[in-house]
Coordinates of C-alpha atoms in Angstrom, one line a residue:
X1 CA 11.5 -31.3 7.9
X2 CA 12.0 -27.8 9.1
X3 CA 9.7 -26.2 11.7
X4 CA 8.2 -23.7 9.2
X5 CA 7.4 -26.6 6.7
X6 CA 5.7 -28.4 9.5
X7 CA 3.5 -25.4 10.4
X8 CA 2.6 -24.8 6.8
X9 CA 1.7 -28.4 6.5
X10 CA -0.4 -28.2 9.5
X11 CA -2.4 -25.1 8.3
X12 CA -2.7 -26.8 4.9
X13 CA -4.1 -30.2 6.3
X14 CA -6.7 -28.7 8.5
X15 CA -8.0 -27.0 5.4
X16 CA -7.5 -29.7 2.6
X17 CA -7.3 -32.9 4.5
X18 CA -5.0 -35.7 5.9
X19 CA -4.9 -34.1 9.4
X20 CA -5.0 -35.9 12.8
X21 CA -8.7 -35.2 13.0
X22 CA -9.5 -36.7 9.6
X23 CA -11.8 -33.7 9.1
X24 CA -11.0 -30.7 6.8
X25 CA -12.7 -27.5 5.5
X26 CA -12.8 -28.6 2.0
X27 CA -14.4 -32.0 2.6
X28 CA -16.9 -30.5 5.0
X29 CA -18.0 -27.8 2.8
X30 CA -18.0 -30.0 -0.5
X31 CA -21.7 -30.6 -0.5
X32 CA -23.3 -27.9 1.5
X33 CA -25.8 -26.0 -0.5
X34 CA -26.5 -22.1 -0.5
X35 CA -29.6 -22.9 1.4
X36 CA -28.0 -25.0 4.2
X37 CA -25.2 -22.3 4.5
X38 CA -27.5 -19.7 5.6
X39 CA -29.8 -21.8 7.5
X40 CA -30.6 -20.5 11.0
X41 CA -30.6 -23.2 13.6
X42 CA -31.9 -21.6 16.9
X43 CA -29.5 -18.7 18.1
X44 CA -26.5 -20.5 16.4
X45 CA -24.4 -18.9 13.6
X46 CA -25.0 -19.8 10.2
X47 CA -22.4 -22.1 8.3
X48 CA -21.7 -19.1 5.9
X49 CA -21.1 -16.8 8.9
X50 CA -18.6 -19.2 10.4
X51 CA -16.8 -19.5 7.2
X52 CA -16.6 -15.9 6.9
X53 CA -15.5 -15.5 10.3
X54 CA -12.7 -18.1 9.7
X55 CA -11.7 -16.2 6.3
X56 CA -11.7 -13.0 8.3
X57 CA -9.0 -14.2 10.8
X58 CA -7.1 -15.9 8.1
X59 CA -6.7 -12.4 6.7
X60 CA -5.8 -10.9 10.0
X61 CA -2.9 -13.2 10.5
X62 CA -2.0 -12.8 6.8
X63 CA -1.4 -9.3 7.4
X64 CA 0.8 -10.2 10.4
X65 CA 2.9 -12.5 8.3
X66 CA 3.3 -9.5 6.1
X67 CA 4.3 -7.3 9.0
X68 CA 1.3 -5.3 8.6
X69 CA -0.4 -3.3 11.4
X70 CA -3.9 -3.0 10.2
X71 CA -6.5 -2.7 13.0
X72 CA -9.4 -5.0 13.0
X73 CA -12.7 -5.1 14.7
X74 CA -14.0 -8.4 15.7
X75 CA -17.5 -7.2 14.9
X76 CA -16.5 -7.0 11.2
X77 CA -15.9 -10.8 11.4
X78 CA -19.5 -11.5 12.2
X79 CA -21.2 -9.9 9.3
X80 CA -21.8 -11.7 6.0
X81 CA -24.1 -11.1 3.3
X82 CA -24.9 -14.2 1.4
X83 CA -28.0 -13.8 -0.9
X84 CA -27.4 -16.6 -3.5
X85 CA -25.5 -19.6 -4.6
X86 CA -23.2 -17.5 -6.3
X87 CA -22.5 -15.6 -3.1
X88 CA -21.9 -18.8 -1.5
X89 CA -19.6 -20.2 -4.1
X90 CA -17.6 -16.8 -4.1
X91 CA -17.2 -16.9 -0.2
X92 CA -15.7 -20.6 -0.4
X93 CA -13.3 -19.4 -3.3
X94 CA -12.3 -16.5 -1.5
X95 CA -11.5 -18.6 1.5
X96 CA -9.5 -21.2 -0.2
X97 CA -7.6 -18.5 -2.2
X98 CA -6.5 -17.0 1.2
X99 CA -5.5 -20.4 2.6
X100 CA -3.3 -21.1 -0.6
X101 CA -1.7 -17.5 0.0
X102 CA -1.1 -18.2 3.5
X103 CA 0.4 -21.5 3.0
X104 CA 2.7 -20.1 0.4
X105 CA 3.5 -17.2 2.6
X106 CA 4.3 -19.5 5.4
X107 CA 6.7 -21.7 3.3
X108 CA 8.6 -18.4 2.3
X109 CA 9.0 -17.2 5.9
X110 CA 12.5 -17.1 7.6
X111 CA 12.1 -19.2 10.7
X112 CA 13.9 -16.8 12.8
X113 CA 10.9 -14.6 12.6
X114 CA 8.6 -17.1 14.3
X115 CA 9.4 -16.0 17.8
X116 CA 9.8 -12.4 17.3
X117 CA 7.1 -10.6 19.5
X118 CA 5.7 -7.8 17.5
X119 CA 1.9 -8.1 18.2
X120 CA 0.7 -9.4 21.5
X121 CA 1.8 -12.8 20.3
X122 CA 4.6 -14.2 18.2
X123 CA 3.8 -15.5 14.7
X124 CA 4.3 -19.0 16.0
X125 CA 1.5 -18.5 18.4
X126 CA -0.6 -16.7 15.7
X127 CA -0.2 -19.5 13.2
X128 CA -0.9 -22.3 15.7
X129 CA -3.9 -20.1 16.9
X130 CA -5.3 -20.0 13.3
X131 CA -5.1 -23.8 13.0
X132 CA -6.9 -24.2 16.5
X133 CA -9.3 -21.4 15.4
X134 CA -10.3 -23.3 12.2
X135 CA -10.7 -26.6 14.1
X136 CA -12.9 -25.0 16.6
X137 CA -15.3 -23.4 13.9
X138 CA -15.1 -26.5 11.7
X139 CA -16.5 -28.6 14.5
X140 CA -19.4 -26.3 14.6
X141 CA -19.9 -26.5 10.8
X142 CA -19.9 -30.2 11.0
X143 CA -22.5 -30.2 13.9
X144 CA -24.7 -27.5 11.8
X145 CA -24.5 -29.6 8.8
X146 CA -25.7 -32.5 10.6
X147 CA -28.5 -30.7 12.0
X148 CA -29.4 -29.9 8.6

């Protein structure tokens, strides 16, 4: 297996399953209702906000994969407006559409680009950081889901 294929698989599996943690975004979100997604527990973020935040950074890395140079504000990753079940379903749909697009884009990358330093990090670090970021927030979503 080529390195680029291994990275793509690692990203795919944290989202769709069969990863080393045996926890994946799709499975965790499968039975979370709109009400549960926006439920506030203490001063913790909501599940919907965490998913929006993950999607935001997926989009940041996608821009970098395309050699984009858009400027992003972290604050924008924390603002989400989910008012209904339809909004919650649309957020999930948007998240997984971007996951699929990133996965396909990674598979189409020339491996020689992985270690070029065009931003503060290489694409290799951005892609692995993206998986780490998803695992981190997925753990938070699992805890919030259990708290109910």
